[in-house]
Short mmCIF file of C-alpha atoms and ligand atoms in Angstrom, two decimals:
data_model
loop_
_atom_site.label_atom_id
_atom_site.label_comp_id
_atom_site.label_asym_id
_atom_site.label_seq_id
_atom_site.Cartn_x
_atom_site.Cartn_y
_atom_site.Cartn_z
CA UNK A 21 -224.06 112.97 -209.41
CA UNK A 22 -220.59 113.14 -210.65
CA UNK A 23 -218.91 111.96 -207.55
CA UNK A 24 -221.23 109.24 -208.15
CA UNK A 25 -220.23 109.00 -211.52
CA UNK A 26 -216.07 108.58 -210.95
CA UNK A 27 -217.02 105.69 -209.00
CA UNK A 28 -218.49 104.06 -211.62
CA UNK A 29 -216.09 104.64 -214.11
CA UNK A 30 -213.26 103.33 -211.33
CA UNK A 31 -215.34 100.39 -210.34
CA UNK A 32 -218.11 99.60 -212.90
CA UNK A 33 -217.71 101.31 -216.06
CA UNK A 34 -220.05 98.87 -217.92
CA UNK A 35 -222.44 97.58 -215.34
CA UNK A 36 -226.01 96.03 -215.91
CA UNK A 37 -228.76 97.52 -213.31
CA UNK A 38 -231.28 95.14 -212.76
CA UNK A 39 -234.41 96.94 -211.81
CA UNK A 40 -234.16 98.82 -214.97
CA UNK A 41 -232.88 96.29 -216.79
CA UNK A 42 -230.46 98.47 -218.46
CA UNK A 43 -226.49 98.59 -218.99
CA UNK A 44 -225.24 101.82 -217.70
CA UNK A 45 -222.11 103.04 -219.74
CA UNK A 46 -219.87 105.37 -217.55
CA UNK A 47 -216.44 105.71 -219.59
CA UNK A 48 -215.86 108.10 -222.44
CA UNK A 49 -214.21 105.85 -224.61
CA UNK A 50 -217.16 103.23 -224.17
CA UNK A 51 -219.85 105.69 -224.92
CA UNK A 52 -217.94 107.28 -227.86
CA UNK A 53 -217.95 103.29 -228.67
CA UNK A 54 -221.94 102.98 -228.06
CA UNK A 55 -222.83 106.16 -230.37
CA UNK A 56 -220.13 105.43 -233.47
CA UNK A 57 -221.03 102.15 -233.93
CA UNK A 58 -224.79 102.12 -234.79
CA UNK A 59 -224.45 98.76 -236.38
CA UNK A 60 -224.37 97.03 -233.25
CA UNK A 61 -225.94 99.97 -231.03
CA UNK A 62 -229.21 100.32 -232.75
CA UNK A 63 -231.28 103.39 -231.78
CA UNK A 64 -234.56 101.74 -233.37
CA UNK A 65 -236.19 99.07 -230.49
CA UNK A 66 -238.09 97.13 -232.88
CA UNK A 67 -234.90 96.35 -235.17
CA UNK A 68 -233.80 93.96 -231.89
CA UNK A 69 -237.28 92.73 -231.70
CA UNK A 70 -237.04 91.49 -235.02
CA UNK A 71 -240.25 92.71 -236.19
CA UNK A 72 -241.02 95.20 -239.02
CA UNK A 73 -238.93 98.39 -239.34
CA UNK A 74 -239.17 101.75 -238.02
CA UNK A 75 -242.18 102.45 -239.74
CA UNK A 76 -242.73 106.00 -241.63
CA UNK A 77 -244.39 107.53 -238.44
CA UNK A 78 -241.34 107.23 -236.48
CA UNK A 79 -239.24 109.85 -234.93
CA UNK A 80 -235.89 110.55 -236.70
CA UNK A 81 -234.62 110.07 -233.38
CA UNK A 82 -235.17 106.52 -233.52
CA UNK A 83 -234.47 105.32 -236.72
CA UNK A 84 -231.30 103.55 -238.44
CA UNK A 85 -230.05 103.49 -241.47
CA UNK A 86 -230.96 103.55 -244.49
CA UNK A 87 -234.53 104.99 -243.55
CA UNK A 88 -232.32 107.53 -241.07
CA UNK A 89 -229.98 108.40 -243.89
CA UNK A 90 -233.00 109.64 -246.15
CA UNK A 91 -234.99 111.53 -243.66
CA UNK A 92 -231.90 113.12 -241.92
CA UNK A 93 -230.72 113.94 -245.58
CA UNK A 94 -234.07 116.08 -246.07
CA UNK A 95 -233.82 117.95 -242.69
CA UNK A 96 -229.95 118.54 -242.73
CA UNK A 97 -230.63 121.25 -245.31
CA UNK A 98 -233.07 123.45 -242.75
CA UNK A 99 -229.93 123.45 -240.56
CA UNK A 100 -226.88 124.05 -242.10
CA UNK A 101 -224.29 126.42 -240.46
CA UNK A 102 -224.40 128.86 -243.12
CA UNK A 103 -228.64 128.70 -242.83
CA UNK A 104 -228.25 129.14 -239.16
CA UNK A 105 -225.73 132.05 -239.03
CA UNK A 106 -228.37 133.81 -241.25
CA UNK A 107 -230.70 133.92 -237.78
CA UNK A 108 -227.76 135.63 -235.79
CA UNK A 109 -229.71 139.46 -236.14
CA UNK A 110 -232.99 137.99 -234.99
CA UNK A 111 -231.85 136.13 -232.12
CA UNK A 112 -229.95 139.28 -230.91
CA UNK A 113 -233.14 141.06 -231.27
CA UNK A 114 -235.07 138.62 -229.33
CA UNK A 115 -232.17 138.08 -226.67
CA UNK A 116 -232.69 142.06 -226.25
CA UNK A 117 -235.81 142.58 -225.88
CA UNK A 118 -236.05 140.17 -223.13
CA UNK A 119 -233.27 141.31 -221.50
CA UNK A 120 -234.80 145.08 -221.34
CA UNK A 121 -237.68 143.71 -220.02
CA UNK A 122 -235.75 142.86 -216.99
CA UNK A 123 -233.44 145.23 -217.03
CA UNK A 124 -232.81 147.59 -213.81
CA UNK A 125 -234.82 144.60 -211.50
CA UNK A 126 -231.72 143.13 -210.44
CA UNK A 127 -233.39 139.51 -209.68
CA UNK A 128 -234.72 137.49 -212.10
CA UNK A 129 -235.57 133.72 -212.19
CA UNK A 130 -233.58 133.24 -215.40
CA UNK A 131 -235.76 131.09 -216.45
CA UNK A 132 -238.69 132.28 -216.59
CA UNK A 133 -237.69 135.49 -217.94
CA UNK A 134 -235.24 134.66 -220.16
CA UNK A 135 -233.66 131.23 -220.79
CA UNK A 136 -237.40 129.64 -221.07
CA UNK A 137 -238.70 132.03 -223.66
CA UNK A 138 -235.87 132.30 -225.97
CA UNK A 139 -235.40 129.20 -227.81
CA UNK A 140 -239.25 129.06 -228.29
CA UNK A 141 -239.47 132.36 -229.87
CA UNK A 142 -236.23 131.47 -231.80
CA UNK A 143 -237.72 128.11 -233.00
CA UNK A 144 -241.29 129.62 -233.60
CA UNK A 145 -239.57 132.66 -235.68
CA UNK A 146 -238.09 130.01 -238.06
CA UNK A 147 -240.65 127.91 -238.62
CA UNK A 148 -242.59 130.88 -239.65
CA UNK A 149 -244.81 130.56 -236.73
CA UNK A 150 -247.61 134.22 -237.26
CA UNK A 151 -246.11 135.94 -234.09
CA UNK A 152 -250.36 136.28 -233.24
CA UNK A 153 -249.83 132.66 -232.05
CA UNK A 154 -246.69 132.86 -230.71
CA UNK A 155 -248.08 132.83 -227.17
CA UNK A 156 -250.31 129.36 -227.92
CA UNK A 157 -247.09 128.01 -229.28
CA UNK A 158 -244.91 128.43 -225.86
CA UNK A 159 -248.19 127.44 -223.97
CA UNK A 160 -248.37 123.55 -225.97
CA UNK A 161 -244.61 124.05 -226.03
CA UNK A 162 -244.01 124.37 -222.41
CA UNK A 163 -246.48 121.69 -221.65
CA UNK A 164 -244.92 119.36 -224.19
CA UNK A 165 -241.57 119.58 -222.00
CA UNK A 166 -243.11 119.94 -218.74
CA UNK A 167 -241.68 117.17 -216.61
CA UNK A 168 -244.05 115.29 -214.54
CA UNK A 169 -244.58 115.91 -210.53
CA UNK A 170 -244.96 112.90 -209.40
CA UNK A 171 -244.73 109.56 -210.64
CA UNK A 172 -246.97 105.97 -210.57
CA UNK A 173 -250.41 108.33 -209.47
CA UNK A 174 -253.02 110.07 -210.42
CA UNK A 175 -251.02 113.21 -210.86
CA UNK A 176 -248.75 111.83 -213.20
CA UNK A 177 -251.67 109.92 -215.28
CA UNK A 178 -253.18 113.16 -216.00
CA UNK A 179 -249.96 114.87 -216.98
CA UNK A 180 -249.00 112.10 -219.62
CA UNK A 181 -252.76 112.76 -220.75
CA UNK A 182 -252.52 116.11 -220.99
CA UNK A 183 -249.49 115.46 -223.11
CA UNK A 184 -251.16 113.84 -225.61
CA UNK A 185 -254.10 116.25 -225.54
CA UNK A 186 -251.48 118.96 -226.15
CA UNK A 187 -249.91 116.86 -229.00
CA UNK A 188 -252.96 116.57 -230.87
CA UNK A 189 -253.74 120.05 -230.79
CA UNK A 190 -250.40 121.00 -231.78
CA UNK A 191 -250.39 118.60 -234.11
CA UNK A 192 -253.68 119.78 -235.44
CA UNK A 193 -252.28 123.44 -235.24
CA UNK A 194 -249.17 122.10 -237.41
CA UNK A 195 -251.23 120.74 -240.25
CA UNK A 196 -253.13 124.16 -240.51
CA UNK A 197 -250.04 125.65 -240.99
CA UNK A 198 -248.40 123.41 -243.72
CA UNK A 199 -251.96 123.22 -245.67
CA UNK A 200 -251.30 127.06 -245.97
CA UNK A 201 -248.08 126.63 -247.13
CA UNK A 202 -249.08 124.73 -249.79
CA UNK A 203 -250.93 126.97 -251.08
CA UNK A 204 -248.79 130.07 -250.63
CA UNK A 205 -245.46 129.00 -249.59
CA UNK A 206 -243.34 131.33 -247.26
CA UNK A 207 -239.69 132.44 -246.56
CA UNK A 208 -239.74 130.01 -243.05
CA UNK A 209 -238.60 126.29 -242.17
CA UNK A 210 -242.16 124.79 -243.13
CA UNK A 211 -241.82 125.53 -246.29
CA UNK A 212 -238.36 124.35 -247.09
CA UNK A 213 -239.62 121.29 -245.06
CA UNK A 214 -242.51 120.30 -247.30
CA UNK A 215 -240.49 121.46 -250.63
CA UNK A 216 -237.20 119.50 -249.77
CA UNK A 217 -236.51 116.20 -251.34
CA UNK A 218 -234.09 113.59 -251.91
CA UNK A 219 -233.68 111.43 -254.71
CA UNK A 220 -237.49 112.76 -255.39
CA UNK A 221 -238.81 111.67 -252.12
CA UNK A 222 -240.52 114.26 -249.52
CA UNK A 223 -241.62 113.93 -246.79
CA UNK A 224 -245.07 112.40 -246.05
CA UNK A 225 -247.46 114.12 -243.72
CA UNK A 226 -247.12 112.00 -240.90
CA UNK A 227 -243.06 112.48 -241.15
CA UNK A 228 -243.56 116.33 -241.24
CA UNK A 229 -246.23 116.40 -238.08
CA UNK A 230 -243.51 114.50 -236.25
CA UNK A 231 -240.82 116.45 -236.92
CA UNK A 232 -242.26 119.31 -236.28
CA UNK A 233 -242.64 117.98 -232.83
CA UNK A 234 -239.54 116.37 -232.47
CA UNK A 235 -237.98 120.27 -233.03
CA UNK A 236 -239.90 121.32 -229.97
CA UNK A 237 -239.24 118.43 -227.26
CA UNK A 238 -235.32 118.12 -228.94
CA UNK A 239 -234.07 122.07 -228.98
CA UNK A 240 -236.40 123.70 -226.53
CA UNK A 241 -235.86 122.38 -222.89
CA UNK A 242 -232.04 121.43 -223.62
CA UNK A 243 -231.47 124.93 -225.07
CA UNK A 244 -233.40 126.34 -222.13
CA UNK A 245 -230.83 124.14 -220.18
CA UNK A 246 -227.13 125.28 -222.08
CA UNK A 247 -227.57 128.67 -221.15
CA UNK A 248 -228.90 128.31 -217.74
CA UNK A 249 -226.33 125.50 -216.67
CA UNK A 250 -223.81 127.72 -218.36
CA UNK A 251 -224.93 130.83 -215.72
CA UNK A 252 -225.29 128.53 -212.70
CA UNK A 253 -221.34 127.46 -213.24
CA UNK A 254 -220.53 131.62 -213.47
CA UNK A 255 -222.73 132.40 -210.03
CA UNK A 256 -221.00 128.99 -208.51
CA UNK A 257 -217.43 130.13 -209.89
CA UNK A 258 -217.65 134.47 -210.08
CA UNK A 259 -214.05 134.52 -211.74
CA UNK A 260 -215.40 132.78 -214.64
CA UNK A 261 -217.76 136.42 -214.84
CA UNK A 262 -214.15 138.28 -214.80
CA UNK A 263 -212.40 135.89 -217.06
CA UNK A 264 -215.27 136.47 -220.09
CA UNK A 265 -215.82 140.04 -219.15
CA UNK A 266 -212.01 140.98 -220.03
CA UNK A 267 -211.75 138.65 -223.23
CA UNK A 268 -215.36 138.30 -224.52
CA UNK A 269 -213.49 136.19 -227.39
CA UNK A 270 -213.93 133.66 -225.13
CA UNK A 271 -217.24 133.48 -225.04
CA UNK A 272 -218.02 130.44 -228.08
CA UNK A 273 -215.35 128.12 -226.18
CA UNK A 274 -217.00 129.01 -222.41
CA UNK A 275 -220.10 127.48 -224.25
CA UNK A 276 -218.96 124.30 -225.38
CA UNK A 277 -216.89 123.95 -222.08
CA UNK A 278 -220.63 124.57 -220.48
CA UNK A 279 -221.53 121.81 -222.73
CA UNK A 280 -219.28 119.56 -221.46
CA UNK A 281 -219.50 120.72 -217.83
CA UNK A 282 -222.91 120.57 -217.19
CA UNK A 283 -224.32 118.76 -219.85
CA UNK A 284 -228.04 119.16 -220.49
CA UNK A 285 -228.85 115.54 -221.67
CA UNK A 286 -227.44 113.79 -218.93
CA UNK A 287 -227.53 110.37 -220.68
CA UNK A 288 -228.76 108.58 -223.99
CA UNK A 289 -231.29 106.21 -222.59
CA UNK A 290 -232.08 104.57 -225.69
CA UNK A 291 -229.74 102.27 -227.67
CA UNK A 292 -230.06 98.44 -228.25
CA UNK A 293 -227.82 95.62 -228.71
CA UNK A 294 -228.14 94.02 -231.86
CA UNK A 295 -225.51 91.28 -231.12
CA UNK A 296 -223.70 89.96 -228.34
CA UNK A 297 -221.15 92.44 -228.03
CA UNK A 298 -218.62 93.08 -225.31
CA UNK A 299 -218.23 96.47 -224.13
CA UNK A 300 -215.45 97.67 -221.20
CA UNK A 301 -215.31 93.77 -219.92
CA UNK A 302 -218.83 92.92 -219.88
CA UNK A 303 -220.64 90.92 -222.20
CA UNK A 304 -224.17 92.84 -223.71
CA UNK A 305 -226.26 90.57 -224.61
CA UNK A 306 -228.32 90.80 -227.77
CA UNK A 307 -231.39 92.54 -227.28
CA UNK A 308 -230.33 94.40 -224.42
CA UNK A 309 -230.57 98.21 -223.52
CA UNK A 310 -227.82 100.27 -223.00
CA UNK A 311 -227.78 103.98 -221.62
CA UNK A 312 -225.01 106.04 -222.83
CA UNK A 313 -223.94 108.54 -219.93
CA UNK A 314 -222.74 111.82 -221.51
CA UNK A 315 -222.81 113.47 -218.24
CA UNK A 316 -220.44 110.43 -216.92
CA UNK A 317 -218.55 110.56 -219.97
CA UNK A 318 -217.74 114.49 -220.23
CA UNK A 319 -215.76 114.46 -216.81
CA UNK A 320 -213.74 111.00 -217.67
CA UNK A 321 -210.30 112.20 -216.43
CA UNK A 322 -208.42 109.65 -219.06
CA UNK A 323 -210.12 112.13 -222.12
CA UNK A 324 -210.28 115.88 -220.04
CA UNK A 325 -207.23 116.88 -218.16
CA UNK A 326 -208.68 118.41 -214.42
CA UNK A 327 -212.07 117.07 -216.00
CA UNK A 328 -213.96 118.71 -212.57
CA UNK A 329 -212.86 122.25 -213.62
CA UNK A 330 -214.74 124.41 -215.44
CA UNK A 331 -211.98 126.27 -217.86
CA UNK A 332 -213.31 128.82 -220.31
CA UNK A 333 -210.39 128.17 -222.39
CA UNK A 334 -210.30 124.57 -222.43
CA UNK A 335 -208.62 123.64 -225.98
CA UNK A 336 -209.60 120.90 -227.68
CA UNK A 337 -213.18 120.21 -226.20
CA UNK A 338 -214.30 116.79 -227.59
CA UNK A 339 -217.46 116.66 -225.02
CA UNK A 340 -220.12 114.26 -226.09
CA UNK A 341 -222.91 116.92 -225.24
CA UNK A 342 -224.74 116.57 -228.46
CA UNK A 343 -223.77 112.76 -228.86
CA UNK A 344 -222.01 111.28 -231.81
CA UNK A 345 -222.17 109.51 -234.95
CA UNK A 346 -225.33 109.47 -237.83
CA UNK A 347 -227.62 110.69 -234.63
CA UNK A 348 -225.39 113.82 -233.80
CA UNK A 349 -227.70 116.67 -232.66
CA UNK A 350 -229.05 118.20 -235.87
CA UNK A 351 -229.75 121.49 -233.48
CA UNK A 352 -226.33 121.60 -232.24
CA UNK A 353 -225.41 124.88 -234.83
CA UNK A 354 -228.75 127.02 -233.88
CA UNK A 355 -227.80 125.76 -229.62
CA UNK A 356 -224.91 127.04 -229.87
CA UNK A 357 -225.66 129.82 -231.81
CA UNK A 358 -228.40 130.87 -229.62
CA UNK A 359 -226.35 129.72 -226.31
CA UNK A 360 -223.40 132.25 -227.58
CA UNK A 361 -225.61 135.11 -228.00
CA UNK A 362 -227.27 134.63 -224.55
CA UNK A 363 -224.53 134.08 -222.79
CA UNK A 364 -222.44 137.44 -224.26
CA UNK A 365 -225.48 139.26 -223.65
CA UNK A 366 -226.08 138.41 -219.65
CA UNK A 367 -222.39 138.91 -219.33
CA UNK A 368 -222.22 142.09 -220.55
CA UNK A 369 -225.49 143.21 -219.41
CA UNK A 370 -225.97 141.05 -215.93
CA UNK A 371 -222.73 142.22 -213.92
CA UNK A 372 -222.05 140.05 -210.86
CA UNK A 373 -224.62 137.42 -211.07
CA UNK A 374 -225.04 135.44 -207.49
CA UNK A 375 -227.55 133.26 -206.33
CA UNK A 376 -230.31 134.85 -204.40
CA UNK A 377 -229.47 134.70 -201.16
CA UNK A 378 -231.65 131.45 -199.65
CA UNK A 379 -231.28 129.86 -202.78
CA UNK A 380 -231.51 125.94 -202.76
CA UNK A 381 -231.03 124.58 -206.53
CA UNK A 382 -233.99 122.30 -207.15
CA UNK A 383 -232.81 119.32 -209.71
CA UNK A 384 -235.35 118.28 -212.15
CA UNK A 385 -236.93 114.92 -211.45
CA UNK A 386 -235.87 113.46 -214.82
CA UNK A 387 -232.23 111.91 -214.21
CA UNK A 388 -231.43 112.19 -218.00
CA UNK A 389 -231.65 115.48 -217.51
CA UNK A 390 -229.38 117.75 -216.00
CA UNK A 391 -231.25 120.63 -215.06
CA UNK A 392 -232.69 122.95 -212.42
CA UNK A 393 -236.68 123.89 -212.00
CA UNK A 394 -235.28 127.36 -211.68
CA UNK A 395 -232.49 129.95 -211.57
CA UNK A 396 -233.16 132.91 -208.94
CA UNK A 397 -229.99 135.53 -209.51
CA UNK A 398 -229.24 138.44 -208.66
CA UNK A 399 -227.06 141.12 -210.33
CA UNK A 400 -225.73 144.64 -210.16
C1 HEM B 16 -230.27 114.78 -231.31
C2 HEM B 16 -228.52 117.14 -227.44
C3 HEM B 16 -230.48 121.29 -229.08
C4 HEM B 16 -232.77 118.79 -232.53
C5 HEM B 16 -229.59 115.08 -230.14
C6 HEM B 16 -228.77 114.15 -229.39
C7 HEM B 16 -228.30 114.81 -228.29
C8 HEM B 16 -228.80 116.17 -228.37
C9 HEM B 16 -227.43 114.25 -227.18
C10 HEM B 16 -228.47 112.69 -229.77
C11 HEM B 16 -229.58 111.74 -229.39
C12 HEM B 16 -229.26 110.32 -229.77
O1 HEM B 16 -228.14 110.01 -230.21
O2 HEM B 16 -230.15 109.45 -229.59
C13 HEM B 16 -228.88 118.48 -227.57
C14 HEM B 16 -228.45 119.54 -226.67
C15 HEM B 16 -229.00 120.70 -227.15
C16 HEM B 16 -229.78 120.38 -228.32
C17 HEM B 16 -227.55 119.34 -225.45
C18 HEM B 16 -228.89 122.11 -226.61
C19 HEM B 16 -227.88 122.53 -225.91
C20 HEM B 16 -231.24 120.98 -230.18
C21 HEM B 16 -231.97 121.93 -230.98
C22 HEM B 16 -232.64 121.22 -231.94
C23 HEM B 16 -232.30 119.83 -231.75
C24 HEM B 16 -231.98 123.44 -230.77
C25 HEM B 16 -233.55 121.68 -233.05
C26 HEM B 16 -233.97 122.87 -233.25
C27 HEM B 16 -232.30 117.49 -232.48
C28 HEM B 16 -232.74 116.45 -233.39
C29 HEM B 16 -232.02 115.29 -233.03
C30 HEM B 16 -231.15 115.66 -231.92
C31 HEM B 16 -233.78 116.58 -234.49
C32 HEM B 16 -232.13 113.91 -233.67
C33 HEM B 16 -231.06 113.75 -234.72
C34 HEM B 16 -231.01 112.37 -235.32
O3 HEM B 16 -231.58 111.42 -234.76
O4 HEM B 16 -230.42 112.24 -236.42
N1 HEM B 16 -229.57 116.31 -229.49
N2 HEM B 16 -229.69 119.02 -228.53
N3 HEM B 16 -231.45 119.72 -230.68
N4 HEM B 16 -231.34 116.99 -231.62
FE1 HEM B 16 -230.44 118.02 -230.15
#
């Protein structure tokens, strides 16, 4: 896509698609624009519809201020750096013991061996998920992100079905788990989630439920996605292997240069116009939807100098992977946590990763994502 994506920038950075009646934004500085100024870029659809607020159901994801301020208040304190540096043994530990499990086989499907599992038993661990139901969690988990095969039949009616079957019993699963917290509260994310307040508020049980869910469908696929991206660029581009193996130092900026590279959340579909605005030229009209391309945005040569090569050392990085402004990615410390230990660990343990030979890179369907189904390597 991103030879497809210059063009746009050079010939219609701001352009309005009508069959999905949408404004495509393909510049850097015009998406940096889009996700700063949530005034007029409102991530809440029924604030331009002029009908009631996000109501208390919503997803964080989707709400503006001041509801958005509150909420995000009460969840920032799961994730701050320092809380998240506390999980660096544990996700070594888990990064191991997959890795042995493959160890000596030489050909994995990254994947499904390793990139796949990891953030779920990362994100399970710290919610204090029993690790008896860990394997029920990645089952709802994986089915929760599982994109659909096909699209506008019956196939894709019963996997949007099966969705919300899954929901429910996750859901269900959820609210077992937080009533038993509240009777014996535990050293684990649900419990500083139902304790945590601001300005005597908590959070009611519909807001926790979502959340909850909004962890799983927000960290797990994209996290999945950082570190395999990240190991497609090194079997693409071998020297990058060399350049890491002789100064693993390197390692935290080859992950944000990943990031910007390949970035897992290809675009922010959802933001709406809640004036007439004019954006690179073009006149938005109130109302309207605009989709933010971070993918588009992350290779704009007028921000990244040689903005098609992938340099490990690349100083300063100030890719949009995570987006910007009040909605920044509340996961980004644990993703790039977890996508530093990964990626240190395959390099030192995966010498001379290469594409299995006969390898064709299947794309995910979804084009907001920027992913592959899966990852077949080989290494030494
Ligand atoms: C928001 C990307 C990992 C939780 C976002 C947004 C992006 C993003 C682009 C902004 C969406 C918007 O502005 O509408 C990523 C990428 C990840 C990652 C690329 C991995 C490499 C995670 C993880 C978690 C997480 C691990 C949680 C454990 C969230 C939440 C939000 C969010 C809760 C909503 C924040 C808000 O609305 O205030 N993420 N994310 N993400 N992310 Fe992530």
């Amino acid at each position: 896509p991103f030879a497809f994506f210059q063009n746009m920038r050079e010939t219609a950075p701001v352009r309005y698609d009508q069959d999905r009646d949408t404004w495509d934004v393909f510049r850097y500085e015009d998406v940096y624009r889009v996700l700063s100024d949530h005034t007029t870029f409102s991530s809440n659809r029924n604030a331009v519809l002029r009908s009631n607020q996000s109501s208390d159901n919503a997803s964080l994801i989707a709400m503006d201020p001041p509801q958005h301020t509150k909420y995000r208040n009460i969840v920032n304190r799961a994730f701050t750096p320092k809380r998240v540096q506390d999980l660096a043994p544990r996700i070594e530990e888990i990064t191991r013991e997959l890795l042995d499990a493959v160890e000596g086989t030489g050909e994995v499907d990254l994947i499904r061996e390793f990139a796949g599992p990891l953030p779920v038993i990362v994100i399970a661990d710290i919610l204090g998920i029993p690790a008896a139901d860990r394997h029920l969690f990645k089952e709802w988990s994986d089915k929760l992100v599982e994109s659909p095969h096909a699209q506008h039949d019956e196939a894709y009616q019963a996997s949007m079905m099966e969705k919300a079957r899954v929901s429910q019993e996750l859901g269900a699963y959820f609210k077992k788990q937080l009533d038993a917290r509240r009777v014996t509260p535990g050293d684990d994310l649900l419990t500083v989630l139902l304790e945590a307040e601001v300005e005597g508020e908590r959070l009611n049980e519909q807001q926790l439920l979502s959340f909850c869910l909004l962890l799983l469908v927000a960290g797990n696929e994209t996290t999945t996605n950082l570190i395999t991206n990240a190991v497609r660029a090194f079997a693409e581009q071998p020297e990058l292997q060399t350049k890491l193996r002789e100064n693993p130092d390197l390692i935290p900026s080859a992950v944000e240069e990943a990031l910007r590279y390949y970035s897992p959340v290809a675009a922010i579909p959802s933001r709406f116009a809640t004036q007439d605005v004019e954006l690179g030229g073009q006149w938005i009209k109130q109302g309207d939807q605009v989709v933010a391309w971070l993918n588009s945005a992350n290779r704009d040569e007028a921000k990244f100098p040689n903005a098609d090569q992938f340099l490990v050392d690349r100083n300063p990085n100030p890719h949009l992977a995570f987006g910007w402004g009040i909605h920044f990615c509340l996961g980004a410390p644990l993703a790039r946590l977890e996508g530093q230990i990964a990626l240190k660990a395959i390099i030192e343990r995966m010498p001379n990763i290469r594409f299995k030979a006969g390898t064709e890179l299947q794309p995910v369907t979804s084009t907001l994502v920027f992913a592959v189904k899966e990852l077949p390597i080989t290494f030494d």
